[in-house]
PDB file of C-alpha atoms in Angstrom:
ATOM      1  CA  GLU A   1      85.276 -22.054   4.024  1.00 55.00           C
ATOM      2  CA  ALA A   2      81.807 -20.772   4.731  1.00 57.00           C
ATOM      3  CA  ALA A   3      82.706 -20.305   8.145  1.00 58.00           C
ATOM      4  CA  ASP A   4      85.532 -18.110   6.966  1.00 82.00           C
ATOM      5  CA  PHE A   5      83.400 -15.956   5.336  1.00 70.00           C
ATOM      6  CA  LEU A   6      81.104 -15.787   8.512  1.00 74.00           C
ATOM      7  CA  ALA A   7      83.880 -14.746  10.313  1.00 78.00           C
ATOM      8  CA  MET A   8      85.211 -12.144   8.174  1.00 79.00           C
ATOM      9  CA  VAL A   9      81.861 -10.512   8.039  1.00 79.00           C
ATOM     10  CA  GLU A  10      81.349 -10.781  11.705  1.00 73.00           C
ATOM     11  CA  VAL A  11      84.747  -8.972  12.222  1.00 73.00           C
ATOM     12  CA  GLY A  12      83.900  -6.615   9.914  1.00 77.00           C
ATOM     13  CA  ARG A  13      80.701  -5.804  11.762  1.00 73.00           C
ATOM     14  CA  ALA A  14      82.358  -5.503  15.172  1.00 70.00           C
ATOM     15  CA  TYR A  15      84.595  -2.834  13.774  1.00 68.00           C
ATOM     16  CA  GLU A  16      81.712  -1.235  11.739  1.00 72.00           C
ATOM     17  CA  ASP A  17      79.545  -1.108  15.054  1.00 67.00           C
ATOM     18  CA  GLY A  18      82.085  -0.369  17.501  1.00 67.00           C
ATOM     19  CA  LYS A  19      81.890  -3.661  19.358  1.00 64.00           C
ATOM     20  CA  ASN A  20      85.578  -4.548  19.242  1.00 55.00           C
ATOM     21  CA  TRP A  21      86.594  -2.917  22.558  1.00 51.00           C
ATOM     22  CA  GLY A  22      90.057  -1.952  21.322  1.00 54.00           C
ATOM     23  CA  LYS A  23      92.415   0.542  22.785  1.00 53.00           C
ATOM     24  CA  GLN A  24      90.407   2.893  24.817  1.00 48.00           C
ATOM     25  CA  PRO A  25      90.500   6.791  24.408  1.00 49.00           C
ATOM     26  CA  LYS A  26      92.615   8.245  27.118  1.00 50.00           C
ATOM     27  CA  ASP A  27      89.917  10.412  28.505  1.00 47.00           C
ATOM     28  CA  ARG A  28      87.912   7.519  29.565  1.00 44.00           C
ATOM     29  CA  ILE A  29      90.460   5.122  30.958  1.00 44.00           C
ATOM     30  CA  TRP A  30      90.324   7.026  34.542  1.00 42.00           C
ATOM     31  CA  THR A  31      86.525   5.981  34.869  1.00 47.00           C
ATOM     32  CA  GLY A  32      87.336   2.532  33.936  1.00 48.00           C
ATOM     33  CA  GLU A  33      84.445   2.797  31.347  1.00 49.00           C
ATOM     34  CA  LYS A  34      84.738   1.053  27.979  1.00 49.00           C
ATOM     35  CA  VAL A  35      83.331   2.735  25.146  1.00 45.00           C
ATOM     36  CA  PRO A  36      82.847   1.294  21.730  1.00 53.00           C
ATOM     37  CA  LEU A  37      85.446   2.008  19.020  1.00 61.00           C
ATOM     38  CA  ILE A  38      83.975   2.354  15.543  1.00 64.00           C
ATOM     39  CA  GLN A  39      86.687   1.762  12.955  1.00 74.00           C
ATOM     40  CA  LEU A  40      85.369   1.678   9.327  1.00 79.00           C
ATOM     41  CA  GLU A  41      88.428   1.358   7.972  1.00 82.00           C
ATOM     42  CA  ARG A  42      89.171  -1.775   9.417  1.00 82.00           C
ATOM     43  CA  ALA A  43      85.592  -2.880   8.849  1.00 83.00           C
ATOM     44  CA  LEU A  44      86.175  -2.188   5.149  1.00 86.00           C
ATOM     45  CA  SER A  45      89.195  -4.294   5.080  1.00 88.00           C
ATOM     46  CA  TRP A  46      87.242  -7.317   6.454  1.00 85.00           C
ATOM     47  CA  PHE A  47      84.196  -6.672   4.185  1.00 88.00           C
ATOM     48  CA  GLU A  48      86.598  -6.669   1.056  1.00 92.00           C
ATOM     49  CA  LYS A  49      88.357 -10.029   2.080  1.00 91.00           C
ATOM     50  CA  ALA A  50      84.990 -11.735   2.237  1.00 90.00           C
ATOM     51  CA  ALA A  51      83.364  -9.758  -0.665  1.00 93.00           C
ATOM     52  CA  ASN A  52      85.995 -10.488  -2.960  1.00 93.00           C
ATOM     53  CA  GLN A  53      85.512 -14.153  -2.489  1.00 92.00           C
ATOM     54  CA  GLY A  54      81.779 -13.757  -3.226  1.00 94.00           C
ATOM     55  CA  ASN A  55      80.049 -13.439  -0.035  1.00 93.00           C
ATOM     56  CA  ALA A  56      76.790 -11.491  -0.668  1.00 96.00           C
ATOM     57  CA  GLU A  57      76.414 -10.149   3.025  1.00 94.00           C
ATOM     58  CA  ALA A  58      79.970  -8.729   2.799  1.00 93.00           C
ATOM     59  CA  GLN A  59      79.287  -7.219  -0.673  1.00 96.00           C
ATOM     60  CA  TYR A  60      76.287  -5.382   0.561  1.00 95.00           C
ATOM     61  CA  ARG A  61      78.092  -4.164   3.844  1.00 91.00           C
ATOM     62  CA  LEU A  62      80.971  -3.024   1.560  1.00 93.00           C
ATOM     63  CA  ALA A  63      78.475  -1.032  -0.645  1.00 94.00           C
ATOM     64  CA  GLN A  64      76.789   0.581   2.365  1.00 91.00           C
ATOM     65  CA  LEU A  65      80.347   1.714   3.808  1.00 88.00           C
ATOM     66  CA  VAL A  66      81.155   3.232   0.144  1.00 91.00           C
ATOM     67  CA  MET A  67      77.988   4.705  -0.493  1.00 91.00           C
ATOM     68  CA  PRO A  68      78.117   8.412  -0.603  1.00 88.00           C
ATOM     69  CA  GLY A  69      75.810  10.030   2.265  1.00 81.00           C
ATOM     70  CA  PRO A  70      74.896  13.533   3.629  1.00 70.00           C
ATOM     71  CA  PHE A  71      77.512  13.561   6.424  1.00 64.00           C
ATOM     72  CA  ASP A  72      80.579  12.954   4.290  1.00 66.00           C
ATOM     73  CA  ASP A  73      81.784  16.380   4.441  1.00 66.00           C
ATOM     74  CA  LEU A  74      82.044  16.114   8.180  1.00 60.00           C
ATOM     75  CA  PRO A  75      85.569  15.336   9.653  1.00 61.00           C
ATOM     76  CA  ALA A  76      85.939  11.703  10.207  1.00 60.00           C
ATOM     77  CA  ALA A  77      87.630  10.223  13.580  1.00 60.00           C
ATOM     78  CA  ASP A  78      90.786   8.425  13.143  1.00 59.00           C
ATOM     79  CA  GLY A  79      90.153   4.819  11.461  1.00 54.00           C
ATOM     80  CA  ASN A  80      86.904   6.390   9.797  1.00 65.00           C
ATOM     81  CA  ASN A  81      88.321   7.782   6.532  1.00 74.00           C
ATOM     82  CA  VAL A  82      86.659   5.534   3.961  1.00 80.00           C
ATOM     83  CA  LYS A  83      86.616   6.892   0.247  1.00 86.00           C
ATOM     84  CA  LYS A  84      83.171   7.161  -0.831  1.00 89.00           C
ATOM     85  CA  ASP A  85      82.509   5.835  -4.318  1.00 92.00           C
ATOM     86  CA  LEU A  86      78.878   5.718  -5.862  1.00 94.00           C
ATOM     87  CA  ALA A  87      79.979   3.572  -8.831  1.00 95.00           C
ATOM     88  CA  LYS A  88      81.614   1.078  -6.690  1.00 95.00           C
ATOM     89  CA  ALA A  89      78.927   0.937  -4.241  1.00 95.00           C
ATOM     90  CA  ILE A  90      76.286   0.092  -7.013  1.00 96.00           C
ATOM     91  CA  GLU A  91      78.619  -2.668  -8.489  1.00 97.00           C
ATOM     92  CA  TRP A  92      78.874  -4.328  -5.010  1.00 97.00           C
ATOM     93  CA  LEU A  93      75.209  -3.934  -4.457  1.00 97.00           C
ATOM     94  CA  ASP A  94      74.534  -5.456  -7.934  1.00 97.00           C
ATOM     95  CA  LYS A  95      76.877  -8.295  -6.935  1.00 98.00           C
ATOM     96  CA  ALA A  96      74.931  -9.224  -3.805  1.00 98.00           C
ATOM     97  CA  ALA A  97      71.586  -8.708  -5.530  1.00 98.00           C
ATOM     98  CA  LYS A  98      72.601 -11.366  -8.168  1.00 98.00           C
ATOM     99  CA  GLN A  99      72.942 -13.656  -5.134  1.00 98.00           C
ATOM    100  CA  ASP A 100      69.369 -12.628  -3.993  1.00 97.00           C
ATOM    101  CA  HIS A 101      70.408 -10.580  -1.102  1.00 98.00           C
ATOM    102  CA  PRO A 102      67.197  -8.697   0.024  1.00 97.00           C
ATOM    103  CA  GLU A 103      68.826  -5.569   1.466  1.00 97.00           C
ATOM    104  CA  ALA A 104      70.992  -5.233  -1.690  1.00 98.00           C
ATOM    105  CA  LEU A 105      67.685  -5.606  -3.913  1.00 98.00           C
ATOM    106  CA  THR A 106      65.821  -3.149  -2.026  1.00 97.00           C
ATOM    107  CA  ARG A 107      68.540  -0.675  -1.894  1.00 97.00           C
ATOM    108  CA  LEU A 108      68.963  -0.987  -5.957  1.00 97.00           C
ATOM    109  CA  GLY A 109      65.280  -0.617  -6.237  1.00 96.00           C
ATOM    110  CA  GLN A 110      65.628   2.869  -4.556  1.00 96.00           C
ATOM    111  CA  ILE A 111      68.780   3.746  -6.640  1.00 96.00           C
ATOM    112  CA  TYR A 112      66.656   3.068  -9.796  1.00 94.00           C
ATOM    113  CA  ASP A 113      63.729   4.647  -8.309  1.00 92.00           C
ATOM    114  CA  ASP A 114      65.634   7.866  -7.673  1.00 92.00           C
ATOM    115  CA  GLY A 115      68.210   7.978 -10.373  1.00 92.00           C
ATOM    116  CA  ASN A 116      70.942   8.063  -7.771  1.00 89.00           C
ATOM    117  CA  GLY A 117      74.199   7.680  -9.799  1.00 90.00           C
ATOM    118  CA  VAL A 118      72.040   5.776 -12.552  1.00 93.00           C
ATOM    119  CA  GLU A 119      69.540   6.593 -15.138  1.00 90.00           C
ATOM    120  CA  ILE A 120      66.085   6.479 -13.540  1.00 88.00           C
ATOM    121  CA  ASP A 121      64.541   3.204 -14.485  1.00 87.00           C
ATOM    122  CA  ARG A 122      61.069   2.082 -13.099  1.00 85.00           C
ATOM    123  CA  TRP A 123      60.957  -1.361 -14.570  1.00 88.00           C
ATOM    124  CA  LYS A 124      64.360  -2.143 -12.776  1.00 92.00           C
ATOM    125  CA  ALA A 125      63.107  -0.581  -9.504  1.00 93.00           C
ATOM    126  CA  PHE A 126      59.997  -2.589  -9.826  1.00 92.00           C
ATOM    127  CA  THR A 127      61.804  -5.865 -10.416  1.00 93.00           C
ATOM    128  CA  HIS A 128      64.220  -5.132  -7.537  1.00 97.00           C
ATOM    129  CA  TYR A 129      61.456  -4.502  -4.984  1.00 97.00           C
ATOM    130  CA  THR A 130      59.512  -7.450  -6.090  1.00 96.00           C
ATOM    131  CA  LYS A 131      62.291  -9.879  -5.939  1.00 97.00           C
ATOM    132  CA  ALA A 132      63.250  -8.529  -2.231  1.00 98.00           C
ATOM    133  CA  ALA A 133      59.637  -8.472  -1.352  1.00 97.00           C
ATOM    134  CA  GLU A 134      59.236 -12.148  -2.306  1.00 97.00           C
ATOM    135  CA  LEU A 135      62.301 -12.996  -0.196  1.00 97.00           C
ATOM    136  CA  GLY A 136      60.440 -11.477   2.796  1.00 96.00           C
ATOM    137  CA  HIS A 137      62.057  -8.148   3.082  1.00 97.00           C
ATOM    138  CA  ALA A 138      59.638  -5.924   5.107  1.00 97.00           C
ATOM    139  CA  GLN A 139      60.846  -2.610   3.592  1.00 96.00           C
ATOM    140  CA  ALA A 140      60.642  -3.788  -0.056  1.00 97.00           C
ATOM    141  CA  GLN A 141      56.974  -5.127   0.843  1.00 97.00           C
ATOM    142  CA  PHE A 142      56.023  -1.692   2.354  1.00 97.00           C
ATOM    143  CA  VAL A 143      57.288   0.073  -0.793  1.00 96.00           C
ATOM    144  CA  LEU A 144      55.681  -2.624  -3.281  1.00 95.00           C
ATOM    145  CA  GLY A 145      52.516  -1.903  -1.401  1.00 96.00           C
ATOM    146  CA  LEU A 146      52.581   1.793  -1.888  1.00 94.00           C
ATOM    147  CA  LYS A 147      53.484   1.456  -5.634  1.00 93.00           C
ATOM    148  CA  HIS A 148      50.437  -0.798  -6.181  1.00 92.00           C
ATOM    149  CA  TYR A 149      48.089   1.346  -4.003  1.00 93.00           C
ATOM    150  CA  VAL A 150      49.183   4.661  -5.989  1.00 90.00           C
ATOM    151  CA  GLY A 151      49.447   2.881  -9.419  1.00 86.00           C
ATOM    152  CA  ASP A 152      53.253   3.253  -9.738  1.00 84.00           C
ATOM    153  CA  ILE A 153      53.774   0.056 -11.493  1.00 82.00           C
ATOM    154  CA  PRO A 154      55.584  -0.219 -14.769  1.00 80.00           C
ATOM    155  CA  ARG A 155      53.409  -1.570 -17.678  1.00 70.00           C
ATOM    156  CA  LYS A 156      53.324  -5.309 -18.060  1.00 58.00           C
ATOM    157  CA  THR A 157      54.945  -5.350 -21.620  1.00 54.00           C
ATOM    158  CA  SER A 158      58.483  -5.016 -22.301  1.00 53.00           C
ATOM    159  CA  PRO A 159      59.765  -1.604 -20.666  1.00 54.00           C
ATOM    160  CA  SER A 160      60.105   1.016 -23.195  1.00 57.00           C
ATOM    161  CA  GLU A 161      62.157   4.261 -22.864  1.00 56.00           C
ATOM    162  CA  TRP A 162      58.880   5.904 -21.652  1.00 51.00           C
ATOM    163  CA  ASP A 163      57.741   3.392 -19.174  1.00 51.00           C
ATOM    164  CA  ARG A 164      61.270   3.637 -17.579  1.00 50.00           C
ATOM    165  CA  LEU A 165      61.282   7.276 -17.028  1.00 50.00           C
ATOM    166  CA  VAL A 166      57.762   8.161 -16.081  1.00 52.00           C
ATOM    167  CA  TYR A 167      55.030   6.755 -13.632  1.00 51.00           C
ATOM    168  CA  SER A 168      52.922   4.508 -15.086  1.00 51.00           C
ATOM    169  CA  VAL A 169      49.295   4.872 -15.907  1.00 53.00           C
ATOM    170  CA  GLU A 170      48.444   1.347 -14.435  1.00 65.00           C
ATOM    171  CA  PRO A 171      45.380   1.394 -12.236  1.00 75.00           C
ATOM    172  CA  ARG A 172      45.901   1.108  -8.719  1.00 85.00           C
ATOM    173  CA  ASP A 173      45.439  -2.206  -7.160  1.00 89.00           C
ATOM    174  CA  VAL A 174      44.197  -1.825  -3.456  1.00 92.00           C
ATOM    175  CA  ALA A 175      44.373  -5.631  -3.019  1.00 93.00           C
ATOM    176  CA  GLN A 176      47.678  -6.053  -3.919  1.00 93.00           C
ATOM    177  CA  ALA A 177      48.753  -3.002  -1.745  1.00 94.00           C
ATOM    178  CA  LEU A 178      47.259  -4.575   1.341  1.00 95.00           C
ATOM    179  CA  MET A 179      48.372  -7.936   0.768  1.00 96.00           C
ATOM    180  CA  TRP A 180      52.088  -6.524   0.503  1.00 96.00           C
ATOM    181  CA  TRP A 181      51.334  -4.242   3.629  1.00 96.00           C
ATOM    182  CA  GLN A 182      50.136  -7.212   5.647  1.00 97.00           C
ATOM    183  CA  LYS A 183      53.127  -9.220   4.626  1.00 96.00           C
ATOM    184  CA  ALA A 184      55.196  -6.263   5.867  1.00 96.00           C
ATOM    185  CA  ALA A 185      53.247  -5.562   9.157  1.00 96.00           C
ATOM    186  CA  ALA A 186      53.345  -9.127  10.244  1.00 96.00           C
ATOM    187  CA  GLN A 187      57.181  -8.933  10.873  1.00 89.00           C
ATOM    188  CA  GLY A 188      56.676  -6.091  13.069  1.00 79.00           C
TER     189      GLY A 188
END
């Protein structure tokens, strides 16, 4: 059954990345050159199958596909009209994060830091970044290092409304910053 999830995710990735080599565009056939065909609607379908059965990687990839972005107003090619839905994206990210998916944890950290579709919550952002960093996610390690360097760390007591909405006055911790940055740098 785990192999079924992996197969579903890989088929979805092939459509997402354009590695499916499906029917080629007519203007390319005469050269014999094959071009990758990105088909996000098909990718979405395969990710949904695995995500609905609890696969964290599929949940993360599904969230990324439905996450609104800066180029959503541009016309989409055939097979690439994926409906964007921020609330649904956050829901899928949360499901993946509950399974300790490092990329989902990091993305949720960014969302809570920026208040993108949610109320700004520095405490939640910090806990998501910390969990992802502990799991070895280089981007989360870098961000956590930066937060320690500038002192953007929620107070160690239970978070109050004030702590969630504003930057903390915790003193910066250069030693912690360097530790996280070294871990991130060690990954390239």
